[in-house]
Coordinates of C-alpha atoms in Angstrom, one line a residue:
Chain A
M1 CA 0.0 0.1 0.2
G2 CA 3.0 2.5 1.0
E3 CA 4.4 2.3 -2.8
A4 CA 0.8 2.9 -4.2
I5 CA 0.1 5.8 -1.8
W6 CA 3.8 7.6 -2.9
A7 CA 2.9 6.6 -6.5
E8 CA -0.4 8.9 -5.9
V9 CA 1.3 11.7 -4.0
L10 CA 3.7 12.0 -6.5
K11 CA 1.6 12.6 -9.3
A12 CA -0.5 15.2 -7.1
R13 CA 2.7 16.7 -6.2
R14 CA 3.6 17.2 -9.8
S15 CA 0.1 18.4 -10.9
R16 CA -1.2 22.0 -10.5
L17 CA -4.5 21.0 -8.9
P18 CA -3.1 20.8 -5.3
W19 CA -2.5 24.7 -5.7
L20 CA -5.8 25.3 -7.6
T21 CA -7.7 23.4 -4.5
V22 CA -5.6 25.3 -1.9
L23 CA -6.4 28.4 -3.8
A24 CA -10.1 27.6 -4.0
F25 CA -10.7 27.4 -0.4
T26 CA -8.2 30.3 0.4
V27 CA -10.4 32.3 -1.7
A28 CA -13.4 30.9 -0.3
T29 CA -11.9 31.5 3.4
G30 CA -11.2 35.0 2.4
V31 CA -14.7 35.4 1.0
G32 CA -16.3 34.6 4.3
G33 CA -14.1 37.0 6.1
L34 CA -14.9 39.4 3.6
F35 CA -19.1 38.8 4.7
M36 CA -17.9 39.3 8.2
F37 CA -16.2 42.6 7.8
I38 CA -19.3 43.6 5.7
L39 CA -21.6 42.4 8.5
Q40 CA -19.6 44.1 11.2
D41 CA -20.6 47.4 10.1
P42 CA -23.0 47.4 6.9
D43 CA -22.7 51.5 6.5
R44 CA -19.0 51.4 6.8
A45 CA -18.9 48.5 3.8
R46 CA -21.4 50.8 1.7
A47 CA -18.9 53.8 2.3
M48 CA -15.9 51.6 1.0
G49 CA -18.2 50.5 -2.2
L50 CA -18.3 46.8 -0.8
L51 CA -22.0 46.8 -0.5
G52 CA -24.6 48.2 -2.8
A53 CA -26.4 50.9 -1.7
K54 CA -30.0 49.1 -1.5
A55 CA -28.5 45.7 -0.4
Q56 CA -30.2 44.0 2.4
L57 CA -28.3 41.6 4.6
A58 CA -30.2 39.2 6.1
G59 CA -29.0 36.3 8.8
G60 CA -25.3 35.7 10.1
A61 CA -23.8 37.3 12.8
A62 CA -20.4 38.8 12.5
D63 CA -18.9 36.9 15.3
W64 CA -17.0 33.4 15.7
P65 CA -19.8 31.1 15.8
G66 CA -21.3 33.0 12.7
Y67 CA -18.1 32.8 11.1
F68 CA -17.3 29.0 11.8
A69 CA -21.1 28.3 10.8
L70 CA -20.0 29.7 7.6
L71 CA -16.5 27.9 7.0
T72 CA -18.4 24.8 7.6
Q73 CA -21.1 25.6 5.1
T74 CA -18.0 26.3 2.6
I75 CA -16.9 22.5 3.3
A76 CA -20.3 21.3 2.9
V77 CA -20.7 23.0 -0.8
G78 CA -16.8 22.9 -1.4
G79 CA -17.1 19.0 -0.6
A80 CA -19.7 18.6 -3.2
L81 CA -17.4 20.3 -5.8
I82 CA -13.9 20.7 -5.3
F83 CA -13.6 17.2 -3.2
G84 CA -15.6 15.9 -6.2
V85 CA -13.0 17.2 -9.1
I86 CA -10.3 16.1 -6.6
V87 CA -11.6 12.3 -7.0
I88 CA -12.4 12.9 -10.6
W89 CA -9.1 14.1 -11.6
T90 CA -7.6 11.2 -9.5
F91 CA -9.4 8.4 -11.1
G92 CA -10.0 10.1 -14.4
R93 CA -6.6 11.1 -15.4
E94 CA -5.6 7.4 -15.6
F95 CA -8.2 6.9 -18.6
S96 CA -7.8 10.4 -20.0
D97 CA -3.5 10.0 -20.3
H98 CA -3.7 6.5 -21.3
T99 CA -1.8 5.3 -18.2
V100 CA -4.2 3.0 -16.5
K101 CA -3.1 0.1 -18.4
D102 CA 0.3 0.6 -16.9
L103 CA -1.2 0.0 -13.5
L104 CA -3.3 -3.3 -14.4
A105 CA -0.5 -5.9 -14.5
L106 CA 1.8 -5.2 -11.7
P107 CA 2.9 -6.8 -8.4
T108 CA 1.1 -4.0 -6.9
S109 CA -2.8 -5.2 -6.7
R110 CA -5.7 -3.3 -8.8
T111 CA -7.2 -2.9 -5.1
T112 CA -4.3 -1.4 -3.6
I113 CA -4.3 0.9 -6.4
V114 CA -7.9 1.9 -6.1
A115 CA -7.5 1.7 -2.2
A116 CA -4.4 4.4 -2.5
K117 CA -6.4 6.6 -4.7
Y118 CA -9.1 6.8 -2.2
T119 CA -6.5 7.1 0.7
V120 CA -4.9 10.1 -1.1
T121 CA -7.9 12.1 -1.9
A122 CA -9.7 11.6 1.8
I123 CA -5.9 13.0 3.0
W124 CA -6.2 15.7 0.6
C125 CA -9.6 16.9 1.3
L126 CA -9.0 17.0 4.9
A127 CA -5.7 18.6 4.5
L128 CA -7.7 21.3 2.9
T129 CA -10.7 21.4 5.6
T130 CA -7.5 21.4 8.2
Q131 CA -6.3 25.0 5.9
T132 CA -9.9 26.3 5.8
Y133 CA -10.3 26.4 9.6
L134 CA -6.7 27.7 10.6
L135 CA -7.0 30.4 7.7
G136 CA -10.3 31.1 9.0
L137 CA -8.5 31.4 12.8
A138 CA -6.2 34.1 11.0
V139 CA -9.1 35.8 9.3
G140 CA -11.3 35.8 12.5
A141 CA -8.5 36.9 14.5
A142 CA -7.5 39.6 12.1
L143 CA -10.9 41.1 12.0
R144 CA -11.3 40.6 15.8
L145 CA -14.6 38.8 15.8
P146 CA -16.2 38.9 19.2
G147 CA -17.6 35.6 20.8
W148 CA -14.0 33.5 20.9
T149 CA -14.1 30.7 23.5
T150 CA -11.7 27.7 23.2
A151 CA -15.0 25.4 23.2
V152 CA -16.7 27.6 20.5
A153 CA -13.4 27.0 18.6
A154 CA -13.3 23.0 19.3
E155 CA -16.6 22.6 18.7
A156 CA -16.2 24.4 15.1
L157 CA -13.4 22.1 14.4
A158 CA -15.2 19.0 14.6
H159 CA -18.7 20.3 13.1
L160 CA -16.1 21.3 10.2
M161 CA -14.2 17.9 10.1
A162 CA -17.5 16.0 10.6
T163 CA -18.6 18.0 7.6
A164 CA -15.6 17.3 5.6
V165 CA -15.6 13.5 6.2
L166 CA -19.4 13.2 5.3
A167 CA -18.5 14.9 1.8
V168 CA -15.3 12.8 1.4
L169 CA -17.7 9.7 2.1
L170 CA -19.9 10.8 -0.9
V171 CA -17.4 11.6 -3.5
T172 CA -16.2 8.1 -3.5
T173 CA -19.1 7.8 -6.1
L174 CA -17.2 9.9 -8.4
G175 CA -14.3 7.6 -8.2
L176 CA -16.4 5.0 -9.3
A177 CA -18.1 7.1 -12.1
A178 CA -14.6 8.5 -13.6
S179 CA -13.5 4.6 -13.8
V180 CA -16.7 3.4 -15.3
G181 CA -16.8 6.4 -17.7
R182 CA -13.4 5.9 -18.3
G183 CA -12.5 9.9 -17.9
Y184 CA -13.7 13.2 -16.6
L185 CA -17.0 13.7 -18.2
A186 CA -19.5 10.9 -17.1
A187 CA -18.2 11.9 -13.3
I188 CA -18.3 15.5 -14.0
G189 CA -21.9 14.8 -15.0
V190 CA -22.7 12.5 -11.8
M191 CA -21.3 15.4 -9.9
F192 CA -23.6 17.8 -11.0
L193 CA -26.6 15.5 -11.0
T194 CA -25.8 14.9 -7.4
V195 CA -25.6 18.5 -6.2
F196 CA -28.8 19.3 -8.1
L197 CA -30.8 16.1 -6.3
A198 CA -29.5 17.2 -3.3
Q199 CA -31.1 21.0 -3.8
V200 CA -34.1 19.7 -4.8
I201 CA -34.5 17.0 -2.4
A202 CA -33.3 19.2 0.4
V203 CA -35.8 22.0 -0.6
L204 CA -38.8 19.1 -1.0
G205 CA -37.9 18.2 2.7
Y206 CA -36.7 14.7 2.2
G207 CA -33.1 16.0 2.8
H208 CA -31.9 14.1 5.5
L209 CA -32.8 11.0 3.8
F210 CA -30.9 11.4 0.5
P211 CA -27.2 10.9 1.1
W212 CA -25.8 13.9 -1.1
S213 CA -28.3 16.3 0.9
V214 CA -26.7 15.3 4.3
P215 CA -23.8 17.3 4.7
A216 CA -25.4 20.5 3.5
I217 CA -28.1 19.9 6.0
Y218 CA -25.5 18.7 8.9
S219 CA -23.8 21.9 8.3
Q220 CA -26.9 24.0 8.6
I221 CA -26.4 25.5 5.2
G222 CA -30.0 26.2 5.1
G223 CA -30.8 27.2 8.5
T224 CA -32.6 25.2 11.1
D225 CA -35.7 24.5 9.1
H226 CA -34.7 21.2 8.0
P227 CA -35.2 17.9 9.4
T228 CA -32.1 16.9 11.3
V229 CA -30.2 14.1 10.3
G230 CA -30.8 11.0 11.9
P231 CA -28.9 7.8 12.2
I232 CA -30.7 6.7 9.0
G233 CA -29.5 9.6 6.9
Y234 CA -25.8 9.0 8.3
S235 CA -26.0 5.3 7.5
L236 CA -27.1 6.1 4.1
V237 CA -23.7 8.1 3.4
V238 CA -21.9 5.2 5.1
A239 CA -23.5 2.6 2.7
V240 CA -22.8 5.0 -0.5
A241 CA -19.4 5.2 0.7
A242 CA -18.9 1.4 1.0
A243 CA -20.8 0.6 -2.1
S244 CA -18.7 2.5 -4.2
V245 CA -15.3 1.9 -3.2
T246 CA -16.5 -1.9 -3.3
A247 CA -17.9 -1.1 -6.9
T248 CA -14.6 0.6 -7.8
V249 CA -12.8 -2.1 -6.9
V250 CA -14.9 -4.9 -8.2
W251 CA -15.0 -3.0 -11.8
W252 CA -11.1 -2.7 -11.8
H253 CA -10.7 -6.2 -11.5
T254 CA -13.5 -7.4 -13.6
A255 CA -14.1 -4.8 -16.4
D256 CA -12.3 -5.4 -19.7
H257 CA -9.8 -2.8 -19.8
T258 CA -9.9 -1.8 -23.7
Q259 CA -8.3 2.0 -23.7
Chain B
M1 CA 13.9 -14.2 -51.5
T2 CA 14.5 -16.1 -48.2
T3 CA 14.5 -14.2 -45.0
S4 CA 17.7 -14.5 -42.9
T5 CA 17.2 -15.6 -39.4
A6 CA 20.7 -14.8 -38.4
G7 CA 21.5 -13.8 -34.9
K8 CA 18.1 -15.0 -33.6
P9 CA 17.7 -17.5 -31.1
R10 CA 17.3 -20.8 -32.3
L11 CA 14.2 -22.7 -29.9
G12 CA 11.6 -24.4 -31.4
A13 CA 7.7 -24.1 -30.7
T14 CA 8.3 -26.7 -27.9
G15 CA 12.0 -25.1 -26.6
A16 CA 13.9 -27.2 -24.2
M17 CA 13.0 -24.5 -21.4
G18 CA 9.4 -25.3 -21.3
T19 CA 6.3 -23.1 -22.2
V20 CA 6.1 -19.7 -21.3
I21 CA 2.7 -18.6 -22.9
K22 CA 0.0 -20.9 -23.5
V23 CA -3.3 -19.8 -25.0
S24 CA -5.8 -22.3 -25.4
S25 CA -8.9 -22.1 -27.7
V26 CA -9.4 -18.5 -26.7
T27 CA -12.1 -16.3 -27.8
K28 CA -13.3 -13.1 -27.1
R29 CA -16.6 -11.7 -28.3
Y30 CA -17.6 -7.9 -27.5
G31 CA -21.6 -8.5 -28.4
P32 CA -21.6 -9.6 -31.8
V33 CA -18.2 -8.9 -32.5
V34 CA -15.9 -11.8 -32.4
A35 CA -12.8 -9.8 -31.8
V36 CA -10.6 -13.0 -31.1
D37 CA -11.9 -16.6 -32.2
R38 CA -10.5 -19.8 -31.1
V39 CA -7.2 -18.9 -30.7
D40 CA -4.4 -21.3 -29.8
V41 CA -0.7 -20.3 -29.1
S42 CA 2.3 -21.8 -27.4
V43 CA 5.6 -19.9 -26.6
A44 CA 8.4 -21.4 -25.3
A45 CA 11.3 -19.7 -23.2
G46 CA 13.7 -17.8 -25.0
E47 CA 11.6 -17.4 -28.3
I48 CA 10.8 -14.2 -30.2
Y49 CA 7.1 -14.9 -31.2
A50 CA 5.8 -12.1 -33.4
L51 CA 1.7 -11.9 -34.1
L52 CA 1.2 -10.3 -37.4
G53 CA -1.8 -8.7 -38.7
L54 CA -3.7 -6.1 -40.0
N55 CA -5.1 -3.1 -37.9
G56 CA -8.2 -4.4 -35.9
A57 CA -7.2 -8.4 -36.8
G58 CA -7.2 -8.8 -32.7
K59 CA -3.5 -8.4 -31.8
T60 CA -4.0 -5.9 -29.4
T61 CA -7.1 -8.0 -27.8
L62 CA -5.1 -11.1 -27.7
I63 CA -2.3 -9.1 -26.0
R64 CA -4.6 -7.9 -23.5
M65 CA -5.8 -11.3 -22.6
L66 CA -2.3 -12.2 -22.1
L67 CA -1.8 -9.5 -19.8
G68 CA -5.3 -10.1 -18.3
M69 CA -6.6 -6.6 -18.9
V70 CA -9.3 -8.1 -20.7
R71 CA -10.7 -11.7 -20.0
P72 CA -11.4 -14.3 -22.5
T73 CA -15.3 -15.1 -23.5
E74 CA -13.8 -18.7 -23.8
G75 CA -10.8 -20.5 -23.4
Q76 CA -7.8 -20.1 -21.2
V77 CA -4.2 -17.8 -21.1
S78 CA -1.8 -18.9 -18.8
L79 CA 1.9 -17.7 -18.2
W80 CA 4.2 -20.5 -17.0
G81 CA 1.3 -22.6 -16.2
T82 CA -0.4 -20.5 -14.2
P83 CA -4.1 -19.2 -15.1
V84 CA -3.8 -15.4 -16.3
S85 CA -6.2 -13.2 -14.0
A86 CA -5.9 -9.9 -12.3
R87 CA -5.2 -11.4 -8.8
Q88 CA -2.3 -13.6 -10.2
R89 CA 0.3 -10.7 -8.8
A90 CA 3.2 -13.0 -8.7
V91 CA 3.3 -13.4 -12.6
W92 CA 3.2 -9.9 -13.4
A93 CA 6.4 -9.4 -11.5
R94 CA 7.9 -11.7 -14.2
V95 CA 6.4 -9.7 -17.2
G96 CA 7.4 -6.6 -18.8
Y97 CA 5.1 -4.9 -21.2
L98 CA 3.9 -2.3 -23.6
V99 CA 0.4 -1.9 -25.1
E100 CA -0.3 0.2 -28.0
T101 CA 0.7 4.1 -28.0
P102 CA 3.0 4.2 -24.8
A103 CA 1.6 6.3 -22.0
A104 CA 3.3 8.3 -19.4
Y105 CA 2.2 10.6 -16.7
P106 CA 3.2 14.0 -18.7
E107 CA 3.8 16.3 -15.8
L108 CA 6.6 13.6 -14.2
S109 CA 9.8 13.4 -15.9
V110 CA 11.6 10.4 -17.3
R111 CA 13.1 9.2 -14.6
E112 CA 10.2 9.9 -12.3
N113 CA 8.0 7.7 -14.6
L114 CA 10.6 5.1 -14.3
R115 CA 10.8 5.4 -10.6
L116 CA 7.2 5.3 -10.2
V117 CA 6.8 2.0 -11.9
A118 CA 9.7 1.0 -10.0
R119 CA 8.0 1.4 -6.7
L120 CA 5.0 -0.4 -8.3
R121 CA 6.8 -3.2 -8.8
H122 CA 8.2 -3.4 -5.6
L123 CA 11.9 -2.7 -6.7
P124 CA 14.7 -1.5 -4.1
D125 CA 15.5 2.0 -4.2
S126 CA 18.7 0.5 -6.1
A127 CA 16.5 -0.5 -9.2
P128 CA 18.2 0.1 -12.2
V129 CA 16.3 3.1 -13.4
D130 CA 20.0 4.8 -14.7
E131 CA 20.7 1.6 -16.2
V132 CA 17.4 1.0 -18.3
I133 CA 17.7 5.2 -18.9
D134 CA 21.3 4.5 -20.7
R135 CA 19.9 1.3 -22.4
L136 CA 17.3 2.9 -24.0
G137 CA 19.2 6.1 -24.9
L138 CA 17.2 8.2 -22.9
R139 CA 19.9 9.9 -20.6
E140 CA 19.4 13.2 -22.3
Y141 CA 15.8 13.4 -21.6
A142 CA 16.1 11.9 -18.0
H143 CA 15.0 14.8 -16.6
R144 CA 12.5 15.9 -19.1
R145 CA 8.7 16.1 -18.3
A146 CA 7.0 13.2 -20.4
R147 CA 4.8 15.6 -21.9
T148 CA 7.6 17.1 -24.1
L149 CA 9.0 13.6 -25.7
S150 CA 8.8 13.0 -29.3
L151 CA 6.9 9.8 -30.2
G152 CA 10.3 8.2 -30.7
N153 CA 11.5 8.8 -27.2
A154 CA 7.9 8.3 -25.7
Q155 CA 8.4 4.7 -27.0
R156 CA 11.5 4.5 -25.6
L157 CA 10.2 5.2 -22.4
G158 CA 7.7 2.6 -22.7
L159 CA 10.0 0.1 -23.3
A160 CA 12.3 1.2 -20.5
K161 CA 9.4 0.6 -18.0
A162 CA 8.8 -2.6 -19.8
L163 CA 12.5 -3.9 -19.4
L164 CA 13.2 -2.1 -15.8
H165 CA 12.4 -5.1 -13.9
R166 CA 14.5 -7.4 -16.2
P167 CA 11.8 -9.5 -16.8
P168 CA 12.0 -13.2 -18.3
L169 CA 8.9 -12.4 -20.4
L170 CA 8.3 -9.5 -22.6
I171 CA 4.8 -8.8 -24.3
L172 CA 5.4 -6.1 -26.7
D173 CA 2.8 -4.2 -28.8
E174 CA 4.2 -3.0 -32.1
P175 CA 7.3 -2.0 -30.4
A176 CA 9.0 -0.4 -33.1
N177 CA 6.4 2.4 -33.2
G178 CA 7.2 5.8 -33.8
L179 CA 11.0 4.7 -33.7
D180 CA 13.1 6.3 -36.6
P181 CA 15.3 3.7 -38.6
A182 CA 18.3 3.6 -36.3
G183 CA 16.0 3.0 -33.5
V184 CA 14.1 0.3 -35.0
V185 CA 17.7 -1.4 -35.6
E186 CA 18.4 -0.5 -32.0
I187 CA 15.8 -2.1 -30.3
R188 CA 15.8 -4.9 -32.8
D189 CA 19.5 -5.6 -31.7
L190 CA 18.5 -5.2 -28.0
L191 CA 15.3 -8.0 -28.2
L192 CA 17.5 -10.1 -30.0
G193 CA 20.1 -10.1 -27.2
L194 CA 17.4 -10.1 -24.5
A195 CA 16.1 -13.5 -26.3
E196 CA 19.8 -14.9 -26.2
A197 CA 20.0 -14.8 -23.1
G198 CA 17.0 -16.2 -22.2
T199 CA 14.1 -13.8 -22.1
T200 CA 10.8 -14.7 -24.0
V201 CA 9.6 -12.2 -26.1
F202 CA 6.0 -11.7 -27.6
V203 CA 5.3 -8.9 -30.0
S204 CA 2.5 -7.7 -32.1
S205 CA 3.5 -6.0 -35.6
H206 CA 2.4 -5.0 -38.7
V207 CA 5.8 -4.3 -40.0
L208 CA 6.5 -7.5 -41.6
A209 CA 10.2 -6.8 -42.7
E210 CA 10.9 -5.9 -39.2
V211 CA 9.1 -9.0 -38.0
A212 CA 11.1 -11.0 -40.8
R213 CA 14.4 -9.9 -39.0
L214 CA 13.3 -10.4 -35.3
A215 CA 10.7 -13.4 -35.0
T216 CA 11.9 -17.2 -34.2
R217 CA 8.2 -18.0 -35.1
I218 CA 5.3 -16.3 -36.4
G219 CA 1.7 -16.2 -36.2
I220 CA -0.5 -14.9 -38.8
I221 CA -4.0 -13.3 -36.9
H222 CA -6.8 -12.4 -39.3
N223 CA -10.4 -11.3 -38.5
G224 CA -9.6 -12.7 -35.0
R225 CA -8.3 -16.2 -36.2
L226 CA -4.9 -17.5 -35.9
V227 CA -4.6 -18.8 -39.6
R228 CA -1.1 -19.8 -39.9
Q229 CA 1.8 -20.4 -37.3
L230 CA 5.3 -21.1 -38.9
D231 CA 9.1 -20.8 -37.7
T232 CA 10.6 -18.1 -39.8
D233 CA 13.6 -20.7 -40.6
D234 CA 10.7 -22.5 -42.5
L235 CA 9.5 -19.6 -44.2
A236 CA 11.6 -20.4 -47.3
G237 CA 9.3 -23.6 -47.3
W238 CA 5.9 -22.0 -47.4
A239 CA 7.0 -19.0 -49.6
R240 CA 6.2 -19.9 -53.0
P241 CA 8.9 -19.4 -55.4
S242 CA 8.1 -17.7 -59.2
L243 CA 10.3 -16.8 -62.1
R244 CA 10.8 -13.1 -62.3
V245 CA 11.5 -11.9 -66.3
S246 CA 12.5 -8.3 -67.4
T247 CA 12.2 -7.8 -71.2
R248 CA 11.8 -4.8 -73.4
D249 CA 8.4 -5.3 -74.7
L250 CA 6.3 -6.4 -71.9
A251 CA 3.1 -6.5 -73.9
S252 CA 4.5 -9.1 -76.6
A253 CA 6.1 -11.2 -73.8
T254 CA 3.1 -11.6 -71.9
D255 CA 1.3 -12.7 -75.0
V256 CA 4.0 -15.2 -76.1
L257 CA 4.1 -16.6 -72.6
R258 CA 0.1 -17.4 -72.3
R259 CA 0.5 -18.9 -75.9
A260 CA 3.1 -21.3 -74.3
G261 CA 0.7 -21.8 -71.0
F262 CA 2.5 -20.2 -68.5
H263 CA 0.7 -17.3 -66.4
P264 CA 2.7 -14.0 -66.2
T265 CA 1.5 -11.0 -64.3
A266 CA 2.7 -7.8 -64.7
D267 CA 4.9 -6.7 -61.9
G268 CA 6.5 -3.1 -61.7
D269 CA 8.9 -3.1 -64.9
G270 CA 8.9 -7.2 -65.4
L271 CA 6.7 -10.1 -65.4
T272 CA 6.2 -12.7 -62.7
L273 CA 5.4 -16.4 -63.8
P274 CA 4.2 -18.4 -60.4
D275 CA 4.2 -21.7 -62.8
E276 CA 6.4 -24.4 -61.2
Q277 CA 7.2 -25.4 -65.0
A278 CA 8.7 -21.7 -65.4
V279 CA 10.8 -22.0 -62.1
A280 CA 12.3 -25.2 -62.8
A281 CA 13.1 -24.6 -66.2
P282 CA 13.9 -21.1 -66.7
D283 CA 16.0 -21.7 -69.8
E284 CA 12.8 -23.0 -71.2
V285 CA 11.1 -19.4 -70.9
A286 CA 14.2 -17.9 -72.4
T287 CA 13.8 -19.9 -75.3
V288 CA 10.0 -19.0 -75.9
L289 CA 10.8 -15.4 -75.4
V290 CA 14.0 -15.4 -77.8
A291 CA 12.0 -17.3 -80.4
A292 CA 9.2 -14.9 -80.4
G293 CA 11.7 -12.1 -81.0
C294 CA 11.5 -10.5 -77.3
P295 CA 14.4 -12.0 -75.7
P296 CA 14.6 -11.4 -71.5
T297 CA 17.1 -8.9 -70.7
H298 CA 17.0 -10.6 -67.1
L299 CA 15.7 -13.7 -65.5
T300 CA 15.3 -14.7 -61.7
V301 CA 13.7 -17.4 -59.5
A302 CA 12.5 -15.4 -56.3
R303 CA 10.8 -16.4 -53.2
E304 CA 7.9 -14.5 -51.6
D305 CA 9.2 -12.4 -48.9
L306 CA 7.5 -12.5 -45.8
E307 CA 5.2 -9.4 -46.7
T308 CA 4.2 -11.3 -50.1
Y309 CA 3.3 -14.4 -48.1
F310 CA 1.3 -12.6 -45.6
L311 CA -0.5 -10.6 -48.2
R312 CA -1.3 -13.8 -50.3
T313 CA -2.2 -15.6 -46.9
V314 CA -4.7 -13.0 -46.0
G315 CA -5.8 -12.1 -49.5
G316 CA -6.6 -15.7 -49.7
L317 CA -8.8 -15.7 -47.0
D318 CA -10.8 -12.7 -47.7
G319 CA -11.3 -14.4 -51.0
G320 CA -12.8 -17.4 -49.5
N321 CA -10.0 -19.7 -50.4
G322 CA -8.3 -19.9 -46.9

């Protein structure tokens, strides 16, 4: 397993994608900070041209709990999209670059190759989440947000990580889609389909039972109006991940690799 | 014209060192399409077996089945007596391969691509990456990203990956693709040297002249069926002889020879007579032509080369004569 992880890390390090994902979450954290800055004093923001004269701000509080909530929601949304792109790239590039054939008849098993890919993408996503948290601490401190307590910060970290884990579990579907679709396109289609369905089903009030809505509902992105996610919802997320990883391994083993 | 096999390993189909590749009644269907149809192949240790075929004949599908990438619909493939499957990891440690166009991670350098393969093959850090870089003439490009390589150098990188762990079996799909003439000779010599040292080589190709110089045994695959197998040493026995005739008046000579019972066909600037009588007694043909007032300027008994033999074999099958 160590060799396969080393190989995946080397491939990732030499690509631009790690930097692009770091940039994406840096910008998202910064935008969250900007939102806090505006909320702190809307009149100051209007005077600085950051807010339209007639813009009305609703919801959100310019304090640490509010900022942490915003960051958690960023991870929920980013998890569906940016984490998804990471997994799609990790699997899809082998087909787009036609390198998959070099991974199929090796002393390293196909199961190990797939496991290494999922492991590295999970670590990558959790590292981005950690980055978001740490950068958020710096931005919040710079803004002198009120309401800081160690308990609030610890709870926020746990909430943020739990949201990321839920998102990481769900994007395993995209590894399967990129494998079966033998490239990026089908998996990108699946990603947008799940994001769309997650929105629609959450609006209909069944999001707590639809796995792809669970991270957003857990992060309270739509407020507290939605039914809370219960054991069934979490179990479904885990089931989706287990089924996706298993199906990916089975597919790598049994499909005819003609590409 | 016979084909020289000088320098080739001299092991027969049942070579003394045992069977390395065994393909038994293998068929692969994709829906209604039969890509490979009841193929039987046996390759002994140290042989260089060349699979010849036109594009779409089934060469790559067969190679992918040898490597466990495609599962046969029927039949069995085994390497060293072990049935091939994705789970047979021990077998893959002994196989080096190159399938279709070479692929490499474009953002990794040549050396990094090789290091990556070495790690996935569980080779020690002292794996002979530098040795294989030198062997394939990639020293100048070792630090270049793979995306900047020419097709020929990408092919060399693909071959380097196949050779990195010094495997006793090489399975190479079109190994001369993209190489310049000097590179073709270099790789041929390399493969011949490896075979002499005991490496078994299975290559597919449609470059007939190259195959004739390289292989000890040839299988011709057409429309998924292995239609002929022969030792290249025996090609002379299989290849038909014919009489080549040059004369200043081809049209008159053609008429004269037809009236004499021969079957001449125009072939470039001369005539070719496949008739046994013409091959056995070229002097009679010369006498006929001289008597008719169109004396030959050149007479040669020639044997088919591999290209002609291949085209005749495949053409005959397409014509329903096979």
